[in-house]
Coordinates of C-alpha atoms and ligand atoms in Angstrom, one line a residue:
M9 CA 0.0 0.0 0.0
N10 CA 1.2 3.6 -0.6
K11 CA 2.3 5.2 2.6
I12 CA 2.3 9.0 2.7
Y13 CA 3.6 11.1 5.6
N14 CA 2.3 14.6 6.3
P15 CA 1.2 15.4 2.8
A16 CA 1.4 19.1 1.9
A17 CA -1.8 20.9 1.2
S18 CA -0.7 21.4 -2.5
E19 CA -0.2 17.6 -2.9
R20 CA -3.6 16.6 -1.7
L21 CA -5.7 17.0 -4.8
E22 CA -3.4 14.6 -6.7
L23 CA -3.2 12.3 -3.7
L24 CA -6.9 11.9 -3.3
K25 CA -7.7 11.3 -6.9
R26 CA -10.0 8.3 -7.5
P27 CA -8.8 5.5 -9.8
T28 CA -11.9 5.8 -12.0
S29 CA -12.1 6.5 -15.7
T30 CA -13.6 9.8 -16.7
V31 CA -17.0 10.3 -18.3
N32 CA -15.3 11.1 -21.6
D33 CA -13.7 7.6 -21.8
I34 CA -17.1 5.9 -21.6
E35 CA -19.4 8.5 -23.1
E36 CA -18.9 7.3 -26.7
T37 CA -20.0 3.8 -25.9
V38 CA -23.0 5.0 -23.9
N39 CA -24.2 7.3 -26.7
K40 CA -23.9 4.5 -29.2
V41 CA -25.9 2.1 -27.1
F42 CA -28.5 4.8 -26.3
A43 CA -29.0 5.6 -30.0
E44 CA -29.5 1.9 -30.9
V45 CA -31.9 1.3 -28.0
I46 CA -34.0 4.3 -29.1
Q47 CA -34.1 2.9 -32.7
D48 CA -34.3 -0.8 -32.2
G49 CA -35.6 -1.3 -28.7
D50 CA -35.4 -4.9 -27.5
A51 CA -33.2 -6.0 -30.4
A52 CA -30.5 -3.5 -29.3
I53 CA -30.8 -4.6 -25.7
E54 CA -30.3 -8.2 -26.8
K55 CA -27.4 -7.3 -29.0
Y56 CA -25.5 -5.5 -26.2
T57 CA -26.3 -8.2 -23.6
E58 CA -24.6 -10.7 -25.9
I59 CA -21.6 -8.3 -26.4
F60 CA -21.1 -7.2 -22.8
D61 CA -22.4 -10.2 -20.8
G62 CA -21.7 -13.0 -23.2
F63 CA -25.3 -14.3 -23.3
K64 CA -27.9 -14.2 -26.0
P65 CA -31.2 -13.9 -24.3
E66 CA -34.5 -15.3 -25.7
N67 CA -36.6 -13.6 -23.1
I68 CA -35.3 -10.8 -21.0
R69 CA -38.2 -10.7 -18.5
I70 CA -37.9 -13.1 -15.5
S71 CA -40.8 -15.5 -15.5
S72 CA -42.8 -16.7 -12.4
M73 CA -41.3 -20.1 -12.9
E74 CA -37.8 -18.7 -12.5
I75 CA -39.0 -16.9 -9.3
D76 CA -40.5 -20.2 -7.9
D77 CA -37.3 -22.0 -8.7
A78 CA -35.2 -19.3 -7.0
R79 CA -37.3 -19.5 -3.8
N80 CA -36.5 -23.2 -3.5
R81 CA -32.8 -22.6 -4.0
V82 CA -32.2 -20.0 -1.2
S83 CA -31.4 -21.7 2.1
Q84 CA -33.6 -21.0 5.1
E85 CA -30.7 -19.4 7.0
L86 CA -30.1 -16.9 4.3
K87 CA -33.9 -16.2 4.0
D88 CA -33.9 -15.5 7.8
A89 CA -31.0 -13.1 7.4
I90 CA -32.7 -11.3 4.6
H91 CA -35.8 -11.0 6.7
L92 CA -33.9 -9.5 9.6
A93 CA -32.3 -6.9 7.3
Y94 CA -35.7 -6.2 5.7
A95 CA -37.2 -5.4 9.1
N96 CA -34.4 -3.0 10.1
I97 CA -34.3 -1.2 6.7
E98 CA -38.0 -0.9 6.7
K99 CA -38.1 0.6 10.3
F100 CA -35.4 3.1 9.5
H101 CA -36.9 4.2 6.2
A102 CA -40.5 4.3 7.4
A103 CA -39.4 6.7 10.2
Q104 CA -38.2 9.1 7.5
K105 CA -41.8 10.0 6.6
T106 CA -42.5 13.7 7.2
E107 CA -45.7 15.6 8.0
K108 CA -47.4 17.9 5.6
V109 CA -46.1 21.5 6.2
T110 CA -48.9 24.1 6.3
V111 CA -48.4 27.9 6.8
E112 CA -50.7 30.9 6.6
T113 CA -48.0 33.3 5.2
A114 CA -50.4 36.3 5.3
E115 CA -54.0 36.6 6.4
G116 CA -56.0 34.6 3.8
V117 CA -53.0 33.1 2.1
Q118 CA -52.7 29.4 2.8
C119 CA -49.5 27.6 1.6
W120 CA -48.7 24.0 2.1
Q121 CA -46.2 21.4 1.0
E122 CA -47.0 17.7 0.5
K123 CA -45.0 14.8 -0.7
R124 CA -46.2 12.5 -3.5
P125 CA -44.5 9.3 -4.8
I126 CA -42.7 9.3 -8.1
Q127 CA -45.0 7.0 -10.1
K128 CA -42.5 5.0 -12.1
V129 CA -39.1 4.1 -10.8
G130 CA -36.3 1.9 -12.1
L131 CA -33.9 0.0 -9.8
Y132 CA -30.5 -1.1 -11.0
I133 CA -29.1 -4.1 -9.1
P134 CA -25.4 -4.8 -9.8
G135 CA -24.5 -8.3 -10.6
G136 CA -21.4 -8.2 -12.7
T137 CA -18.9 -9.6 -10.2
A138 CA -21.1 -10.1 -7.1
P139 CA -24.9 -10.6 -6.9
L140 CA -25.8 -7.6 -4.7
F141 CA -29.3 -8.8 -3.6
S142 CA -28.9 -6.5 -0.5
T143 CA -29.2 -3.5 -2.9
I144 CA -32.8 -4.7 -3.7
L145 CA -33.7 -4.2 0.0
M146 CA -32.1 -0.7 -0.1
L147 CA -34.1 0.4 -3.1
A148 CA -37.3 -1.5 -3.2
I149 CA -38.2 -1.0 0.5
P150 CA -38.2 2.8 0.4
A151 CA -39.9 2.7 -3.1
T152 CA -42.7 0.7 -1.6
I153 CA -43.0 2.9 1.6
A154 CA -43.1 6.0 -0.7
G155 CA -46.0 4.4 -2.7
C156 CA -44.3 4.2 -6.1
K157 CA -46.8 2.5 -8.4
E158 CA -44.5 0.9 -10.9
I159 CA -41.2 -0.6 -9.9
V160 CA -39.0 -1.9 -12.6
L161 CA -35.8 -3.9 -11.8
C162 CA -32.9 -4.6 -14.0
T163 CA -29.9 -6.8 -13.2
P164 CA -27.3 -8.4 -15.4
P165 CA -27.5 -12.2 -16.3
N166 CA -24.5 -14.4 -15.9
K167 CA -23.0 -16.2 -18.9
E168 CA -25.6 -19.0 -18.7
G169 CA -28.3 -16.4 -18.8
S170 CA -29.6 -16.8 -15.2
V171 CA -29.8 -14.4 -12.3
H172 CA -28.7 -15.4 -8.8
P173 CA -31.6 -16.9 -6.8
A174 CA -31.0 -14.6 -3.9
I175 CA -31.7 -11.6 -6.2
L176 CA -35.0 -13.1 -7.4
Y177 CA -36.0 -14.2 -3.9
T178 CA -35.4 -10.8 -2.5
A179 CA -37.1 -9.0 -5.4
H180 CA -40.1 -11.3 -4.8
L181 CA -40.1 -10.6 -1.1
C182 CA -40.1 -6.8 -1.8
G183 CA -43.1 -7.3 -4.1
V184 CA -41.2 -6.4 -7.3
T185 CA -42.7 -8.2 -10.3
K186 CA -41.2 -6.5 -13.3
I187 CA -37.7 -8.0 -13.3
F188 CA -35.4 -7.9 -16.4
K189 CA -32.1 -9.8 -16.8
V190 CA -30.3 -6.9 -18.4
G191 CA -27.3 -5.1 -17.0
G192 CA -24.9 -2.3 -17.7
I193 CA -25.4 0.5 -20.1
Q194 CA -28.2 -1.4 -22.0
A195 CA -30.3 -1.6 -18.8
I196 CA -30.0 2.1 -18.1
A197 CA -31.0 2.7 -21.8
G198 CA -34.0 0.4 -21.5
M199 CA -35.4 2.1 -18.4
T200 CA -34.6 5.6 -19.8
F201 CA -36.3 5.2 -23.3
G202 CA -38.5 2.2 -22.7
T203 CA -38.6 -0.8 -25.2
Q204 CA -41.2 -3.2 -26.3
T205 CA -40.6 -5.2 -23.1
I206 CA -38.9 -2.8 -20.6
P207 CA -41.1 0.1 -19.3
K208 CA -39.8 3.6 -19.3
V209 CA -39.4 5.1 -15.9
Y210 CA -39.1 8.6 -14.4
K211 CA -36.2 8.1 -12.1
I212 CA -33.4 5.5 -12.0
F213 CA -31.8 4.4 -8.7
G214 CA -28.9 2.1 -7.8
P215 CA -25.2 1.7 -7.8
G216 CA -23.0 0.1 -10.4
N217 CA -19.7 0.0 -12.1
Q218 CA -18.3 2.9 -14.1
F219 CA -20.3 2.0 -17.2
V220 CA -23.6 2.0 -15.2
T221 CA -22.6 5.3 -13.4
V222 CA -21.7 7.1 -16.6
A223 CA -24.9 5.8 -18.4
K224 CA -27.0 7.1 -15.5
Q225 CA -25.4 10.5 -15.7
L226 CA -26.0 10.7 -19.4
A227 CA -29.5 9.5 -19.1
T228 CA -30.3 12.7 -17.2
K229 CA -30.1 14.5 -20.6
H230 CA -33.1 12.4 -21.7
N231 CA -35.8 13.4 -19.3
V232 CA -35.0 10.9 -16.6
A233 CA -33.8 11.7 -13.1
I234 CA -31.2 9.7 -11.1
D235 CA -30.6 9.2 -7.5
M236 CA -26.9 10.2 -7.7
P237 CA -23.6 9.0 -9.2
A238 CA -23.1 5.9 -7.1
G239 CA -20.0 4.3 -8.6
P240 CA -17.1 2.2 -7.4
S241 CA -17.1 1.8 -3.6
E242 CA -14.8 3.7 -1.3
L243 CA -14.0 3.8 2.4
L244 CA -12.0 6.2 4.4
V245 CA -11.0 5.1 8.0
M246 CA -9.7 7.6 10.6
A247 CA -8.1 5.6 13.3
D248 CA -5.5 5.9 16.1
E249 CA -4.0 3.5 18.6
S250 CA -7.3 3.2 20.4
A251 CA -8.6 1.2 17.4
N252 CA -8.1 -2.5 16.7
A253 CA -5.7 -2.9 13.7
A254 CA -7.2 -6.3 12.7
F255 CA -10.7 -4.7 12.7
V256 CA -9.6 -1.7 10.6
A257 CA -7.8 -4.0 8.1
S258 CA -10.9 -6.1 7.7
D259 CA -13.0 -3.0 7.1
L260 CA -10.5 -1.7 4.5
L261 CA -10.5 -5.1 2.7
S262 CA -14.3 -5.3 2.8
Q263 CA -14.5 -2.3 0.4
A264 CA -11.4 -3.3 -1.6
E265 CA -13.0 -6.6 -2.5
H266 CA -15.9 -4.8 -4.3
G267 CA -14.0 -4.1 -7.4
A268 CA -10.5 -3.4 -8.8
D269 CA -11.5 0.2 -9.1
S270 CA -12.6 0.6 -5.5
Q271 CA -10.4 2.7 -3.2
V272 CA -9.7 2.5 0.5
I273 CA -7.8 5.0 2.6
L274 CA -6.6 5.0 6.2
I275 CA -5.6 8.2 7.9
S276 CA -3.9 7.9 11.2
T277 CA -2.1 10.1 13.8
S278 CA 0.0 7.1 14.8
E279 CA 2.8 5.7 12.5
K280 CA 2.9 2.5 14.7
F281 CA -0.8 1.9 14.2
M282 CA -0.5 2.4 10.4
D283 CA 2.3 -0.2 10.2
E284 CA 0.2 -2.7 12.2
V285 CA -2.8 -2.2 9.9
E286 CA -0.5 -2.8 6.9
K287 CA 0.7 -6.1 8.3
E288 CA -2.9 -7.2 9.1
I289 CA -3.9 -6.4 5.5
E290 CA -1.1 -8.5 4.2
S291 CA -2.1 -11.5 6.2
Q292 CA -5.9 -11.2 5.9
I293 CA -5.9 -10.6 2.1
K294 CA -4.2 -13.9 1.4
L295 CA -7.3 -15.8 2.7
L296 CA -9.9 -13.9 0.7
P297 CA -11.7 -15.7 -2.2
R298 CA -11.7 -12.3 -4.0
K299 CA -8.0 -11.8 -3.3
E300 CA -7.1 -10.7 -6.8
I301 CA -9.8 -8.0 -7.0
A302 CA -8.9 -6.8 -3.5
E303 CA -5.1 -6.7 -4.4
K304 CA -5.8 -4.5 -7.4
A305 CA -7.9 -2.1 -5.3
I306 CA -5.3 -2.0 -2.6
E307 CA -2.8 -0.8 -5.2
N308 CA -5.0 2.3 -5.6
S309 CA -5.2 2.7 -1.8
K310 CA -3.3 4.8 0.7
L311 CA -2.2 4.9 4.3
I312 CA -1.8 8.6 5.3
F313 CA 0.0 9.8 8.4
V314 CA -0.8 13.2 9.7
E315 CA 0.3 15.0 12.9
D316 CA -3.0 16.3 14.2
K317 CA -6.7 15.8 14.1
E318 CA -7.4 19.2 12.5
T319 CA -5.3 18.2 9.4
A320 CA -7.0 14.8 9.3
L321 CA -10.4 16.5 9.3
E322 CA -9.4 18.8 6.4
I323 CA -8.3 15.8 4.3
I324 CA -11.5 13.9 5.1
N325 CA -13.7 16.8 4.1
E326 CA -11.7 17.4 0.9
Y327 CA -12.0 13.7 -0.1
G328 CA -15.8 13.4 0.8
P329 CA -15.7 9.6 1.2
E330 CA -18.7 7.4 0.4
H331 CA -18.2 5.5 3.7
F332 CA -16.4 7.1 6.7
I333 CA -15.3 5.0 9.7
V334 CA -14.0 6.8 12.8
C335 CA -12.3 4.9 15.6
T336 CA -10.2 7.3 17.7
T337 CA -10.1 8.8 21.2
S338 CA -11.7 11.9 19.6
N339 CA -14.7 10.4 17.8
N340 CA -17.0 13.3 18.7
F341 CA -14.6 15.8 17.1
Y342 CA -14.9 14.0 13.8
V343 CA -18.6 13.3 14.0
D344 CA -19.4 16.9 14.9
N345 CA -17.2 18.4 12.2
V346 CA -17.4 16.1 9.2
E347 CA -19.1 18.0 6.4
N348 CA -18.7 15.6 3.4
A349 CA -19.4 11.9 3.8
G350 CA -22.1 9.5 2.5
S351 CA -22.5 7.5 5.7
V352 CA -20.6 7.6 9.0
F353 CA -19.7 4.5 11.2
I354 CA -18.5 5.2 14.7
G355 CA -16.4 3.1 17.1
N356 CA -14.8 -0.2 17.2
Y357 CA -17.9 -2.3 16.9
T358 CA -19.5 -0.5 13.9
P359 CA -18.1 -2.2 10.8
E360 CA -19.1 -0.7 7.5
S361 CA -20.6 -4.1 6.5
A362 CA -23.4 -3.4 9.1
G363 CA -24.6 -0.5 6.9
D364 CA -24.1 -2.6 3.8
Y365 CA -26.6 -5.2 4.9
A366 CA -28.6 -5.1 8.1
S367 CA -28.4 -2.1 10.5
G368 CA -31.1 -0.2 8.7
T369 CA -29.3 2.7 6.9
N370 CA -29.1 2.7 3.2
H371 CA -26.0 1.5 1.4
T372 CA -26.6 3.3 -1.9
L373 CA -24.3 6.3 -1.4
P374 CA -22.5 9.0 -3.4
T375 CA -19.0 8.1 -4.5
N376 CA -16.2 10.0 -6.3
G377 CA -16.5 13.0 -4.0
Y378 CA -20.2 13.5 -4.8
A379 CA -20.9 13.3 -1.0
K380 CA -20.1 17.0 -1.2
Q381 CA -23.4 17.7 -2.9
Y382 CA -25.6 14.5 -2.9
S383 CA -27.3 12.5 -0.2
G384 CA -27.4 8.8 -0.1
V385 CA -30.7 7.1 -1.1
N386 CA -33.4 7.8 1.4
L387 CA -37.2 7.9 1.4
D388 CA -37.4 11.4 0.1
G389 CA -35.6 10.3 -3.1
F390 CA -38.7 8.3 -4.1
M391 CA -41.0 11.3 -3.6
K392 CA -41.4 14.8 -4.9
S393 CA -42.4 17.7 -2.8
M394 CA -45.4 19.5 -4.2
T395 CA -46.6 22.9 -3.0
F396 CA -50.2 24.0 -2.9
Q397 CA -51.8 27.4 -2.1
K398 CA -55.3 28.7 -1.6
I399 CA -55.9 32.4 -1.4
S400 CA -59.1 34.0 -0.1
E401 CA -60.7 37.3 -1.2
E402 CA -59.1 38.9 1.8
G403 CA -55.8 37.2 1.0
I404 CA -55.6 38.6 -2.6
K405 CA -56.4 42.1 -1.2
N406 CA -53.5 41.7 1.2
I407 CA -50.8 40.6 -1.2
G408 CA -52.2 41.7 -4.6
P409 CA -50.8 45.3 -4.6
A410 CA -47.3 44.0 -4.0
I411 CA -47.6 41.5 -6.8
E412 CA -48.9 44.2 -9.2
L413 CA -45.9 46.4 -8.4
M414 CA -43.4 43.6 -8.8
A415 CA -44.9 42.4 -12.1
E416 CA -44.9 45.9 -13.4
A417 CA -41.3 46.4 -12.4
E418 CA -40.3 43.2 -14.2
G419 CA -42.2 44.3 -17.3
L420 CA -44.7 41.4 -17.1
Q421 CA -48.0 43.1 -17.8
A422 CA -50.1 39.9 -18.1
H423 CA -48.9 38.9 -14.6
K424 CA -50.1 42.2 -13.2
N425 CA -53.4 42.0 -15.0
A426 CA -54.2 38.6 -13.5
V427 CA -54.2 40.3 -10.1
S428 CA -55.6 43.7 -11.1
L429 CA -58.8 42.1 -12.7
R430 CA -59.5 40.3 -9.5
L431 CA -58.9 43.3 -7.2
K432 CA -61.1 45.4 -9.5
E433 CA -63.9 42.8 -9.2
L434 CA -63.6 42.9 -5.4
G435 CA -63.9 46.7 -5.5
Ligands
NAD10 P1 -22.6 -4.0 -12.6 O1 -23.9 -4.7 -12.6 O2 -22.5 -2.6 -12.1 O3 -22.0 -4.0 -14.0 C1 -22.0 -5.2 -14.8 C2 -22.3 -4.8 -16.3 O4 -21.3 -3.9 -16.8 C3 -22.4 -5.9 -17.2 O5 -23.7 -6.4 -17.2 C4 -22.0 -5.3 -18.5 O6 -23.1 -5.1 -19.3 C5 -21.3 -4.0 -18.2 N1 -19.9 -4.0 -18.7 C6 -18.9 -4.7 -18.3 N2 -17.8 -4.5 -19.0 C7 -18.2 -3.6 -20.0 C8 -17.5 -2.9 -21.0 N3 -16.2 -3.1 -21.3 N4 -18.2 -2.0 -21.8 C9 -19.5 -1.8 -21.6 N5 -20.2 -2.4 -20.6 C10 -19.5 -3.3 -19.8 O7 -21.6 -5.0 -11.7 P2 -20.1 -4.9 -11.2 O8 -19.2 -4.8 -12.4 O9 -19.9 -6.0 -10.3 O10 -20.0 -3.6 -10.4 C11 -20.7 -3.3 -9.2 C12 -20.2 -2.0 -8.7 O11 -21.1 -1.4 -7.8 C13 -18.8 -2.0 -8.1 O12 -18.0 -1.1 -8.7 C14 -19.1 -1.6 -6.6 O13 -18.1 -1.0 -6.0 C15 -20.3 -0.7 -6.8 N6 -21.2 -0.5 -5.7 C16 -21.4 0.8 -5.3 C17 -22.3 1.1 -4.2 C18 -22.6 2.5 -3.9 O14 -23.5 2.8 -3.1 N7 -21.9 3.5 -4.4 C19 -22.9 0.0 -3.5 C20 -22.7 -1.3 -4.0 C21 -21.8 -1.5 -5.0

C-alpha cells in the first residue's frame, strides 16, 4: 500500500484522486448504445447483452417459474438473514416520513407542501462480479414505503443467462414483479427510453460500475432523473491507537473486494498503528476468495499519516468519502465536524458491513467526491415535494398590490393583469 507522511496541502488533490475513468472515456460507448436502443428497442438490448455479458437472451423478462425455482434454492438461514435486514431497513426508512407543512403566510393566504411518490421508478441491481441482492432491499423497500406505483428492476445475467436466486428471492419478497435480466449501459438505456418489453421510468436508482454510473449521468439528458452518481465503492477510515488494527484492516478489505476500481484510505495520527494495519492487511488478504480483486484495489489505496486531528479533518472533508469509519479517542470531534461523507460509522464495533446489509441505513451512497453535494438514497428520493396554495378574497387584497408592483417592475403586464382584474372585481 502507498504510505504517505504529512502530505502538503498542495499535494492533496493529486493524492486523493479516484482511480476511475472519466465520463469522456465511456461516453462514446454509452451514446452508441442509447442511440441503438432508441431505434431498435429490445433488439439492441439483446445485441449488447450478448456483447457485454456473453449471453444471447431469448426472453429478458424473468418468469414466475424462475422466481419459484429461486425461492427453493435459497437456504432457510439466508432467508432468515434477509428478513432481519428487511425489518431494520423498513423501520429506518418508514421513520423518515415527514408531515405535511402548512403555513398561513399572510392573512387569507394558505400555503402547504406535501410529498407524493414518483409513479414509475427503475432499480439497477449490480450483478457483474457479485450478486448484490442486498441492494434490492435498499431500493425496493423505500420505493414501496413511498408508494411508487410501478417498480422496474434490471440486473445483469451471468454467462448462462440466469440471475442469482437470492436476487430473485429478495425481489419477490419486496413485491417487485417486473424484473429484467439486463445489465450495464443497456439496462439504463432500457429504463430511460422504454422498449417493447422494458417500461420507461421517471427516475433510476442504484449503484453500479463505471459503465452504469456514466450511463445514469448521461440518461439525465433524456428526461430521466437519477438518485446520484453511485460508482465504485470507497472507504476512508480515521483511526488511532485506540482502534483495533485487525478490525480496521478487515474494514478496508471489505470495500477493496468490491472491485479493482474501489479505493480505501486509512488516515492515522499514529505511525505505529499504520504499520500494524498494513501487516494485518497483508495477512488477511491472502485468505480472501476475491483476493485478486482486493489486491488491485489495494494498489490504488493509501495509508496517510498526519500529525494532528485538524489536518486529518481537512483531508476527510476534501475527499468526501462514500463511507467514513471513525475509531479514535476523539470520535466526537470528527462526528461533529465532518461535512462531506455518504455514511458515517462510529467506534470499534460498527463495521461498515453493518450498513451494507442489516443495521437499517441505506448502502446506496454517493462516490467519487459527490458526497459534497448529494445525499445517499433515502425515502425522500422516491418522492417529490409539491406545493399548494389557496388564497381567499381577503388574502388577494393583502398581497395583490405587492404582486402588481413587482410584475410591473419586471415588465410582465399579463402577470399584473391577473391580479388587477381580481382586485377590481372585489372593488
Ligand atoms: P454491474 O452490474 O454494475 O456491471 C456489470 C455490467 O457492466 C455488465 O452487465 C456489462 O453489461 C457491463 N460491462 C462490463 N464491461 C463492460 C465494457 N467493457 N463495456 C461496456 N459495458 C460493460 O456490476 P459490477 O461490475 O460487479 O459492479 C458493481 C459496482 O457497484 C462495483 O464497482 C461496486 O463498488 C459498486 N457498488 C457501489 C455502491 C454505492 O452505493 N456506491 C454500492 C454497492 C456496489
